[in-house]
mmCIF file of N, CA and C and ligand atoms in Angstrom:
data_model
loop_
_atom_site.group_PDB
_atom_site.id
_atom_site.type_symbol
_atom_site.label_atom_id
_atom_site.label_comp_id
_atom_site.label_asym_id
_atom_site.label_seq_id
_atom_site.Cartn_x
_atom_site.Cartn_y
_atom_site.Cartn_z
ATOM 1 N N MET A 309 12.341 -1.695 -15.272
ATOM 2 C CA MET A 309 11.739 -0.409 -15.781
ATOM 3 C C MET A 309 11.364 0.539 -14.986
ATOM 4 N N ASP A 310 11.122 1.470 -15.223
ATOM 5 C CA ASP A 310 10.909 2.750 -15.033
ATOM 6 C C ASP A 310 9.723 2.724 -13.840
ATOM 7 N N CYS A 311 10.102 2.109 -12.798
ATOM 8 C CA CYS A 311 8.411 1.976 -11.524
ATOM 9 C C CYS A 311 8.853 2.112 -10.626
ATOM 10 N N LEU A 312 8.413 3.103 -9.835
ATOM 11 C CA LEU A 312 8.858 3.987 -8.718
ATOM 12 C C LEU A 312 8.780 3.365 -7.818
ATOM 13 N N PHE A 313 7.647 2.441 -7.852
ATOM 14 C CA PHE A 313 7.095 1.904 -6.799
ATOM 15 C C PHE A 313 8.451 -0.359 -6.612
ATOM 16 N N CYS A 314 8.619 -0.669 -8.212
ATOM 17 C CA CYS A 314 9.596 -1.877 -7.891
ATOM 18 C C CYS A 314 11.038 -1.104 -7.847
ATOM 19 N N LYS A 315 11.839 0.227 -7.892
ATOM 20 C CA LYS A 315 13.151 1.215 -7.500
ATOM 21 C C LYS A 315 12.450 0.820 -5.051
ATOM 22 N N ILE A 316 11.889 1.597 -5.661
ATOM 23 C CA ILE A 316 12.048 0.793 -3.647
ATOM 24 C C ILE A 316 11.405 -0.755 -3.450
ATOM 25 N N ALA A 317 10.987 -0.940 -3.917
ATOM 26 C CA ALA A 317 11.343 -3.061 -3.882
ATOM 27 C C ALA A 317 12.642 -3.475 -3.974
ATOM 28 N N ALA A 318 13.021 -2.990 -5.254
ATOM 29 C CA ALA A 318 14.597 -3.696 -4.291
ATOM 30 C C ALA A 318 15.329 -2.334 -3.624
ATOM 31 N N GLY A 319 14.796 -1.455 -3.068
ATOM 32 C CA GLY A 319 15.831 -0.406 -2.590
ATOM 33 C C GLY A 319 17.362 0.005 -3.103
ATOM 34 N N THR A 320 17.217 0.631 -4.534
ATOM 35 C CA THR A 320 17.513 0.691 -5.392
ATOM 36 C C THR A 320 17.068 2.882 -5.138
ATOM 37 N N ILE A 321 15.962 2.927 -4.668
ATOM 38 C CA ILE A 321 15.591 3.946 -3.290
ATOM 39 C C ILE A 321 14.947 3.984 -2.284
ATOM 40 N N PRO A 322 16.262 4.070 -0.866
ATOM 41 C CA PRO A 322 15.437 3.903 -0.205
ATOM 42 C C PRO A 322 14.499 4.047 1.203
ATOM 43 N N VAL A 323 14.206 3.767 1.576
ATOM 44 C CA VAL A 323 13.130 3.278 2.440
ATOM 45 C C VAL A 323 12.616 3.002 3.144
ATOM 46 N N THR A 324 11.975 3.665 4.814
ATOM 47 C CA THR A 324 11.786 2.663 6.150
ATOM 48 C C THR A 324 10.784 1.301 5.811
ATOM 49 N N ARG A 325 11.620 0.088 5.997
ATOM 50 C CA ARG A 325 10.950 -1.138 5.313
ATOM 51 C C ARG A 325 10.489 -1.343 7.004
ATOM 52 N N LEU A 326 8.920 -0.799 7.535
ATOM 53 C CA LEU A 326 7.969 -1.007 7.861
ATOM 54 C C LEU A 326 7.621 -2.691 8.479
ATOM 55 N N TYR A 327 7.897 -3.706 7.004
ATOM 56 C CA TYR A 327 7.431 -4.405 7.462
ATOM 57 C C TYR A 327 7.526 -5.379 5.694
ATOM 58 N N GLU A 328 7.978 -6.718 5.280
ATOM 59 C CA GLU A 328 8.421 -6.972 4.031
ATOM 60 C C GLU A 328 8.753 -8.656 4.469
ATOM 61 N N THR A 329 8.427 -9.173 3.215
ATOM 62 C CA THR A 329 8.313 -10.991 3.990
ATOM 63 C C THR A 329 9.316 -11.008 1.695
ATOM 64 N N ASP A 330 8.965 -12.118 0.938
ATOM 65 C CA ASP A 330 9.367 -12.156 -0.276
ATOM 66 C C ASP A 330 8.697 -11.523 -0.322
ATOM 67 N N GLU A 331 7.268 -11.701 -0.385
ATOM 68 C CA GLU A 331 6.069 -10.830 -1.667
ATOM 69 C C GLU A 331 5.819 -9.707 -1.451
ATOM 70 N N VAL A 332 6.270 -9.244 0.244
ATOM 71 C CA VAL A 332 5.076 -7.574 -0.023
ATOM 72 C C VAL A 332 5.904 -7.353 0.744
ATOM 73 N N LEU A 333 5.947 -5.188 0.549
ATOM 74 C CA LEU A 333 6.659 -5.740 1.194
ATOM 75 C C LEU A 333 5.476 -3.146 1.995
ATOM 76 N N ALA A 334 5.144 -2.730 3.666
ATOM 77 C CA ALA A 334 5.183 -1.447 3.901
ATOM 78 C C ALA A 334 6.401 -1.036 3.537
ATOM 79 N N PHE A 335 6.542 0.614 2.969
ATOM 80 C CA PHE A 335 6.600 2.116 4.255
ATOM 81 C C PHE A 335 5.763 2.700 4.088
ATOM 82 N N PRO A 336 5.995 3.783 4.834
ATOM 83 C CA PRO A 336 5.558 5.061 4.794
ATOM 84 C C PRO A 336 5.259 5.544 3.410
ATOM 85 N N ASP A 337 3.939 6.839 3.675
ATOM 86 C CA ASP A 337 3.992 7.177 2.415
ATOM 87 C C ASP A 337 4.408 8.621 2.666
ATOM 88 N N ILE A 338 5.463 9.015 1.045
ATOM 89 C CA ILE A 338 5.904 10.347 1.660
ATOM 90 C C ILE A 338 5.114 11.091 1.690
ATOM 91 N N ASN A 339 3.665 11.395 1.607
ATOM 92 C CA ASN A 339 3.018 12.895 1.906
ATOM 93 C C ASN A 339 1.346 12.198 2.529
ATOM 94 N N PRO A 340 1.417 12.186 3.875
ATOM 95 C CA PRO A 340 0.541 11.595 4.584
ATOM 96 C C PRO A 340 -0.751 11.722 4.918
ATOM 97 N N GLN A 341 -1.656 11.099 4.998
ATOM 98 C CA GLN A 341 -2.992 12.077 5.086
ATOM 99 C C GLN A 341 -3.191 11.191 6.005
ATOM 100 N N ALA A 342 -3.404 10.812 6.674
ATOM 101 C CA ALA A 342 -2.953 10.679 8.242
ATOM 102 C C ALA A 342 -2.346 10.647 8.909
ATOM 103 N N PRO A 343 -2.190 10.608 10.557
ATOM 104 C CA PRO A 343 -0.641 10.274 11.232
ATOM 105 C C PRO A 343 -0.596 8.825 11.359
ATOM 106 N N VAL A 344 -0.865 7.851 10.331
ATOM 107 C CA VAL A 344 -0.865 6.471 9.870
ATOM 108 C C VAL A 344 -0.515 6.423 8.569
ATOM 109 N N HIS A 345 0.078 6.845 8.117
ATOM 110 C CA HIS A 345 -0.739 6.168 7.044
ATOM 111 C C HIS A 345 1.100 5.665 5.833
ATOM 112 N N THR A 346 0.793 4.052 5.552
ATOM 113 C CA THR A 346 0.992 3.492 5.338
ATOM 114 C C THR A 346 1.118 2.634 3.684
ATOM 115 N N LEU A 347 2.222 2.197 3.118
ATOM 116 C CA LEU A 347 2.033 1.614 1.565
ATOM 117 C C LEU A 347 2.251 0.707 2.151
ATOM 118 N N ILE A 348 1.112 -0.171 0.909
ATOM 119 C CA ILE A 348 2.314 -1.446 1.224
ATOM 120 C C ILE A 348 1.623 -2.321 0.230
ATOM 121 N N ILE A 349 2.824 -2.931 -0.565
ATOM 122 C CA ILE A 349 3.062 -3.609 -2.874
ATOM 123 C C ILE A 349 3.208 -4.259 -2.630
ATOM 124 N N PRO A 350 3.123 -5.370 -3.798
ATOM 125 C CA PRO A 350 3.890 -6.467 -3.946
ATOM 126 C C PRO A 350 4.658 -5.794 -4.473
ATOM 127 N N LYS A 351 6.141 -6.800 -4.497
ATOM 128 C CA LYS A 351 7.785 -6.726 -5.029
ATOM 129 C C LYS A 351 7.894 -6.668 -6.785
ATOM 130 N N ALA A 352 6.240 -7.598 -6.932
ATOM 131 C CA ALA A 352 6.564 -8.187 -8.165
ATOM 132 C C ALA A 352 5.514 -7.081 -8.675
ATOM 133 N N HIS A 353 5.698 -7.087 -10.239
ATOM 134 C CA HIS A 353 4.964 -5.931 -10.312
ATOM 135 C C HIS A 353 3.422 -6.118 -10.704
ATOM 136 N N TYR A 354 2.398 -5.601 -10.747
ATOM 137 C CA TYR A 354 1.627 -5.756 -11.125
ATOM 138 C C TYR A 354 1.053 -4.052 -11.340
ATOM 139 N N ALA A 355 0.321 -3.441 -12.220
ATOM 140 C CA ALA A 355 0.222 -1.861 -12.563
ATOM 141 C C ALA A 355 -1.061 -1.326 -12.020
ATOM 142 N N SER A 356 -1.714 -2.140 -11.732
ATOM 143 C CA SER A 356 -2.891 -2.290 -10.556
ATOM 144 C C SER A 356 -3.589 -3.530 -9.943
ATOM 145 N N LEU A 357 -4.717 -3.393 -9.759
ATOM 146 C CA LEU A 357 -5.535 -4.095 -8.894
ATOM 147 C C LEU A 357 -5.783 -5.346 -10.501
ATOM 148 N N ALA A 358 -6.675 -3.573 -10.774
ATOM 149 C CA ALA A 358 -7.103 -4.858 -12.441
ATOM 150 C C ALA A 358 -5.928 -5.949 -12.827
ATOM 151 N N HIS A 359 -5.409 -5.619 -12.736
ATOM 152 C CA HIS A 359 -4.196 -6.310 -12.864
ATOM 153 C C HIS A 359 -4.327 -7.728 -12.726
ATOM 154 N N THR A 360 -3.882 -8.017 -11.784
ATOM 155 C CA THR A 360 -4.367 -9.483 -11.123
ATOM 156 C C THR A 360 -5.259 -10.295 -11.022
ATOM 157 N N SER A 361 -5.634 -10.919 -10.762
ATOM 158 C CA SER A 361 -5.845 -12.648 -11.335
ATOM 159 C C SER A 361 -5.978 -12.797 -10.119
ATOM 160 N N PRO A 362 -8.213 -13.353 -10.072
ATOM 161 C CA PRO A 362 -8.860 -14.022 -9.159
ATOM 162 C C PRO A 362 -8.385 -14.810 -8.359
ATOM 163 N N THR A 363 -7.100 -15.794 -9.345
ATOM 164 C CA THR A 363 -6.325 -17.170 -9.479
ATOM 165 C C THR A 363 -5.280 -16.655 -8.521
ATOM 166 N N GLU A 364 -4.607 -15.740 -8.286
ATOM 167 C CA GLU A 364 -3.981 -14.637 -7.760
ATOM 168 C C GLU A 364 -4.205 -14.226 -5.905
ATOM 169 N N THR A 365 -4.453 -16.327 -5.361
ATOM 170 C CA THR A 365 -5.398 -15.566 -3.963
ATOM 171 C C THR A 365 -3.972 -15.359 -3.362
ATOM 172 N N ALA A 366 -3.184 -16.322 -3.332
ATOM 173 C CA ALA A 366 -2.163 -16.386 -2.064
ATOM 174 C C ALA A 366 -1.486 -14.659 -2.427
ATOM 175 N N LEU A 367 -0.709 -14.230 -2.980
ATOM 176 C CA LEU A 367 -0.317 -13.545 -3.489
ATOM 177 C C LEU A 367 -1.519 -11.731 -2.916
ATOM 178 N N LEU A 368 -2.651 -12.471 -2.821
ATOM 179 C CA LEU A 368 -4.152 -11.067 -2.539
ATOM 180 C C LEU A 368 -4.003 -11.131 -1.873
ATOM 181 N N GLY A 369 -3.895 -11.858 -1.053
ATOM 182 C CA GLY A 369 -3.809 -12.860 0.391
ATOM 183 C C GLY A 369 -2.963 -11.587 1.438
ATOM 184 N N SER A 370 -1.786 -11.844 1.358
ATOM 185 C CA SER A 370 -0.315 -11.755 2.140
ATOM 186 C C SER A 370 -0.394 -10.456 2.207
ATOM 187 N N LEU A 371 -0.698 -9.437 1.067
ATOM 188 C CA LEU A 371 -0.900 -8.043 0.707
ATOM 189 C C LEU A 371 -2.487 -7.248 1.904
ATOM 190 N N LEU A 372 -3.527 -8.269 2.425
ATOM 191 C CA LEU A 372 -4.437 -7.763 2.671
ATOM 192 C C LEU A 372 -3.679 -8.359 4.822
ATOM 193 N N GLY A 373 -3.157 -9.598 4.604
ATOM 194 C CA GLY A 373 -2.359 -9.927 6.545
ATOM 195 C C GLY A 373 -1.844 -8.437 6.300
ATOM 196 N N ALA A 374 -0.957 -7.963 5.608
ATOM 197 C CA ALA A 374 0.248 -7.644 5.995
ATOM 198 C C ALA A 374 -0.407 -5.936 6.438
ATOM 199 N N ALA A 375 -1.601 -5.574 5.653
ATOM 200 C CA ALA A 375 -1.832 -4.748 6.253
ATOM 201 C C ALA A 375 -2.581 -4.549 7.758
ATOM 202 N N VAL A 376 -3.237 -5.997 8.072
ATOM 203 C CA VAL A 376 -3.515 -6.395 9.673
ATOM 204 C C VAL A 376 -2.427 -5.845 9.728
ATOM 205 N N GLU A 377 -1.357 -6.621 9.897
ATOM 206 C CA GLU A 377 0.223 -6.679 10.825
ATOM 207 C C GLU A 377 0.655 -5.982 11.459
ATOM 208 N N VAL A 378 0.726 -4.348 9.624
ATOM 209 C CA VAL A 378 1.173 -3.115 9.646
ATOM 210 C C VAL A 378 0.269 -2.712 10.409
ATOM 211 N N ALA A 379 -1.195 -2.256 10.801
ATOM 212 C CA ALA A 379 -1.853 -1.698 11.773
ATOM 213 C C ALA A 379 -1.363 -2.092 12.872
ATOM 214 N N LYS A 380 -1.431 -3.903 13.603
ATOM 215 C CA LYS A 380 -1.087 -4.420 14.562
ATOM 216 C C LYS A 380 0.402 -3.173 15.448
ATOM 217 N N GLN A 381 1.634 -4.289 14.415
ATOM 218 C CA GLN A 381 2.727 -3.268 14.568
ATOM 219 C C GLN A 381 2.464 -1.613 15.452
ATOM 220 N N GLN A 382 1.668 -1.015 14.129
ATOM 221 C CA GLN A 382 1.730 0.963 14.524
ATOM 222 C C GLN A 382 0.300 0.397 15.716
ATOM 223 N N GLY A 383 0.054 -0.092 16.584
ATOM 224 C CA GLY A 383 -0.826 0.505 16.613
ATOM 225 C C GLY A 383 -2.633 0.420 17.311
ATOM 226 N N LEU A 384 -2.591 0.449 15.667
ATOM 227 C CA LEU A 384 -3.632 1.245 15.687
ATOM 228 C C LEU A 384 -5.977 0.041 15.773
ATOM 229 N N VAL A 385 -5.408 0.352 17.329
ATOM 230 C CA VAL A 385 -6.158 -0.839 17.990
ATOM 231 C C VAL A 385 -8.356 0.644 18.059
ATOM 232 N N ASN A 386 -8.321 1.119 17.666
ATOM 233 C CA ASN A 386 -9.219 2.513 17.378
ATOM 234 C C ASN A 386 -10.136 1.222 15.389
ATOM 235 N N GLY A 387 -8.875 1.106 14.433
ATOM 236 C CA GLY A 387 -9.799 0.472 14.013
ATOM 237 C C GLY A 387 -8.560 1.445 12.709
ATOM 238 N N TYR A 388 -9.322 0.331 11.367
ATOM 239 C CA TYR A 388 -8.686 1.673 10.491
ATOM 240 C C TYR A 388 -8.796 1.608 9.261
ATOM 241 N N ARG A 389 -7.970 1.241 8.562
ATOM 242 C CA ARG A 389 -9.251 2.660 6.747
ATOM 243 C C ARG A 389 -7.808 1.762 5.650
ATOM 244 N N VAL A 390 -8.464 0.822 4.248
ATOM 245 C CA VAL A 390 -7.272 0.097 3.580
ATOM 246 C C VAL A 390 -7.965 0.445 2.815
ATOM 247 N N VAL A 391 -7.242 0.935 1.560
ATOM 248 C CA VAL A 391 -7.750 1.930 0.783
ATOM 249 C C VAL A 391 -6.418 1.133 -1.164
ATOM 250 N N ILE A 392 -7.862 0.493 -1.971
ATOM 251 C CA ILE A 392 -6.766 0.851 -2.729
ATOM 252 C C ILE A 392 -7.229 1.337 -4.095
ATOM 253 N N ASN A 393 -6.431 1.947 -4.494
ATOM 254 C CA ASN A 393 -7.324 2.990 -5.601
ATOM 255 C C ASN A 393 -6.815 2.681 -7.218
ATOM 256 N N THR A 394 -7.658 2.311 -7.762
ATOM 257 C CA THR A 394 -7.834 1.737 -8.640
ATOM 258 C C THR A 394 -7.737 2.166 -9.910
ATOM 259 N N GLY A 395 -6.711 2.112 -11.176
ATOM 260 C CA GLY A 395 -7.144 3.846 -12.589
ATOM 261 C C GLY A 395 -7.045 4.984 -12.553
ATOM 262 N N GLN A 396 -8.022 5.578 -14.080
ATOM 263 C CA GLN A 396 -8.148 6.724 -13.492
ATOM 264 C C GLN A 396 -9.369 7.045 -12.851
ATOM 265 N N ASP A 397 -10.305 6.600 -12.755
ATOM 266 C CA ASP A 397 -11.240 6.910 -11.391
ATOM 267 C C ASP A 397 -11.580 6.882 -10.684
ATOM 268 N N GLY A 398 -10.239 5.776 -10.226
ATOM 269 C CA GLY A 398 -9.854 5.506 -9.036
ATOM 270 C C GLY A 398 -9.303 6.004 -8.526
ATOM 271 N N GLY A 399 -8.513 7.230 -8.907
ATOM 272 C CA GLY A 399 -7.789 8.545 -7.968
ATOM 273 C C GLY A 399 -6.692 7.330 -8.081
ATOM 274 N N GLN A 400 -5.746 6.555 -8.822
ATOM 275 C CA GLN A 400 -4.792 6.188 -8.864
ATOM 276 C C GLN A 400 -3.736 6.990 -9.884
ATOM 277 N N THR A 401 -2.714 7.502 -8.883
ATOM 278 C CA THR A 401 -1.027 8.171 -9.321
ATOM 279 C C THR A 401 0.076 7.325 -9.824
ATOM 280 N N VAL A 402 -0.364 6.518 -8.584
ATOM 281 C CA VAL A 402 1.943 5.765 -9.189
ATOM 282 C C VAL A 402 0.757 3.726 -9.565
ATOM 283 N N GLU A 403 2.010 3.595 -10.996
ATOM 284 C CA GLU A 403 1.421 2.659 -11.615
ATOM 285 C C GLU A 403 1.800 1.316 -11.261
ATOM 286 N N HIS A 404 1.795 1.299 -9.413
ATOM 287 C CA HIS A 404 2.141 -0.084 -9.764
ATOM 288 C C HIS A 404 1.555 -0.840 -7.904
ATOM 289 N N LEU A 405 0.390 -2.284 -8.713
ATOM 290 C CA LEU A 405 -0.603 -1.686 -6.777
ATOM 291 C C LEU A 405 0.091 -1.366 -5.434
ATOM 292 N N HIS A 406 -0.958 -0.411 -4.954
ATOM 293 C CA HIS A 406 -0.056 -0.965 -3.141
ATOM 294 C C HIS A 406 -1.780 -0.266 -2.525
ATOM 295 N N LEU A 407 -1.629 -0.479 -1.893
ATOM 296 C CA LEU A 407 -3.275 -0.061 0.040
ATOM 297 C C LEU A 407 -2.512 0.065 0.403
ATOM 298 N N HIS A 408 -3.165 1.126 0.632
ATOM 299 C CA HIS A 408 -2.618 2.351 1.461
ATOM 300 C C HIS A 408 -3.057 1.720 2.971
ATOM 301 N N LEU A 409 -3.155 2.033 4.128
ATOM 302 C CA LEU A 409 -2.584 1.612 5.923
ATOM 303 C C LEU A 409 -2.729 3.024 6.318
ATOM 304 N N LEU A 410 -4.284 3.142 6.425
ATOM 305 C CA LEU A 410 -5.078 4.867 6.863
ATOM 306 C C LEU A 410 -5.160 4.377 8.584
ATOM 307 N N GLY A 411 -4.645 5.788 9.418
ATOM 308 C CA GLY A 411 -5.634 5.627 11.317
ATOM 309 C C GLY A 411 -4.247 6.350 11.766
ATOM 310 N N GLN A 412 -5.024 6.153 13.184
ATOM 311 C CA GLN A 412 -4.698 7.433 14.080
ATOM 312 C C GLN A 412 -5.437 8.868 13.789
ATOM 313 N N ARG A 413 -6.632 9.014 13.288
ATOM 314 C CA ARG A 413 -7.533 9.888 13.062
ATOM 315 C C ARG A 413 -9.025 9.611 12.688
ATOM 316 N N HIS A 414 -9.882 9.977 13.323
ATOM 317 C CA HIS A 414 -11.071 9.289 11.996
ATOM 318 C C HIS A 414 -11.559 9.779 11.067
ATOM 319 N N MET A 415 -12.051 8.768 10.788
ATOM 320 C CA MET A 415 -11.307 9.098 8.732
ATOM 321 C C MET A 415 -13.770 8.517 8.791
ATOM 322 N N GLY A 416 -14.362 10.377 8.172
ATOM 323 C CA GLY A 416 -15.260 9.998 7.328
ATOM 324 C C GLY A 416 -15.546 9.915 6.276
ATOM 325 N N TRP A 417 -16.974 9.681 5.930
ATOM 326 C CA TRP A 417 -17.122 9.236 4.421
ATOM 327 C C TRP A 417 -18.147 9.623 3.621
ATOM 328 N N PRO A 418 -18.100 10.598 2.974
ATOM 329 C CA PRO A 418 -16.833 10.274 1.323
ATOM 330 C C PRO A 418 -15.670 10.679 2.441
ATOM 331 N N PRO A 419 -14.374 10.298 2.040
ATOM 332 C CA PRO A 419 -13.173 10.702 2.535
ATOM 333 C C PRO A 419 -13.086 12.327 1.979
ATOM 334 N N GLY A 420 -12.217 12.871 2.854
ATOM 335 C CA GLY A 420 -11.892 14.372 2.900
ATOM 336 C C GLY A 420 -10.456 14.826 2.950
HETATM 337 P P1 LIG B 777 -1.651 6.612 -5.430
HETATM 338 O O1 LIG B 777 -2.425 7.988 -5.525
HETATM 339 O O2 LIG B 777 -3.638 5.254 -4.814
HETATM 340 O O3 LIG B 777 -1.829 5.759 -6.547
HETATM 341 O O4 LIG B 777 -0.999 6.261 -4.027
HETATM 342 C C1 LIG B 777 0.122 6.955 -4.060
HETATM 343 C C2 LIG B 777 0.556 7.289 -3.782
HETATM 344 O O5 LIG B 777 1.992 6.840 -3.302
HETATM 345 C C3 LIG B 777 0.967 8.824 -2.666
HETATM 346 O O6 LIG B 777 -0.097 9.189 -1.246
HETATM 347 C C4 LIG B 777 2.503 9.218 -2.875
HETATM 348 O O7 LIG B 777 2.245 10.370 -1.093
HETATM 349 C C5 LIG B 777 3.339 8.162 -2.445
HETATM 350 N N1 LIG B 777 4.537 8.203 -3.064
HETATM 351 C C6 LIG B 777 5.116 8.564 -3.960
HETATM 352 N N2 LIG B 777 5.712 8.624 -4.253
HETATM 353 C C7 LIG B 777 6.001 8.308 -3.234
HETATM 354 C C8 LIG B 777 7.932 7.254 -2.672
HETATM 355 N N3 LIG B 777 8.625 7.970 -3.319
HETATM 356 N N4 LIG B 777 7.686 7.112 -0.929
HETATM 357 C C9 LIG B 777 6.412 6.746 -0.634
HETATM 358 N N5 LIG B 777 5.491 7.111 -0.877
HETATM 359 C C10 LIG B 777 5.298 7.343 -2.423
HETATM 360 ZN ZN1 LIG B 778 6.756 -1.851 -10.555
#
């Protein structure tokens, strides 16, 4: 499948692998929007969050758990933001489910 994040998960496209389990992988965003901007993906292909089932609790939990672990690893003691852009209106540009972990700067609302 011609999917950028599947290639990254498979190691075909090299990235700094910040955190990894059998199910998930975290790596730096190539265009960071904050001093810490890490992407967390499932190794299996899901086009978006909307393509997961509510019964896939293990996978969904692993993704959030990875975000917590990476946040600790990156020293985000003042907090952080986890974002999942989903579909066209959600601003998703890469069609492989990913969480953005953003930190080390204050983030107001709405995002800018
Ligand atoms: P989204 O807009 O939520 O789909 O986010 C996609 C993210 O992937 C953007 O923040 C991009 O900067 C990031 N991105 C695109 N290509 C790469 C890459 N090769 N390595 C790391 N991050 C990437
Ligand atoms: Zn994929």
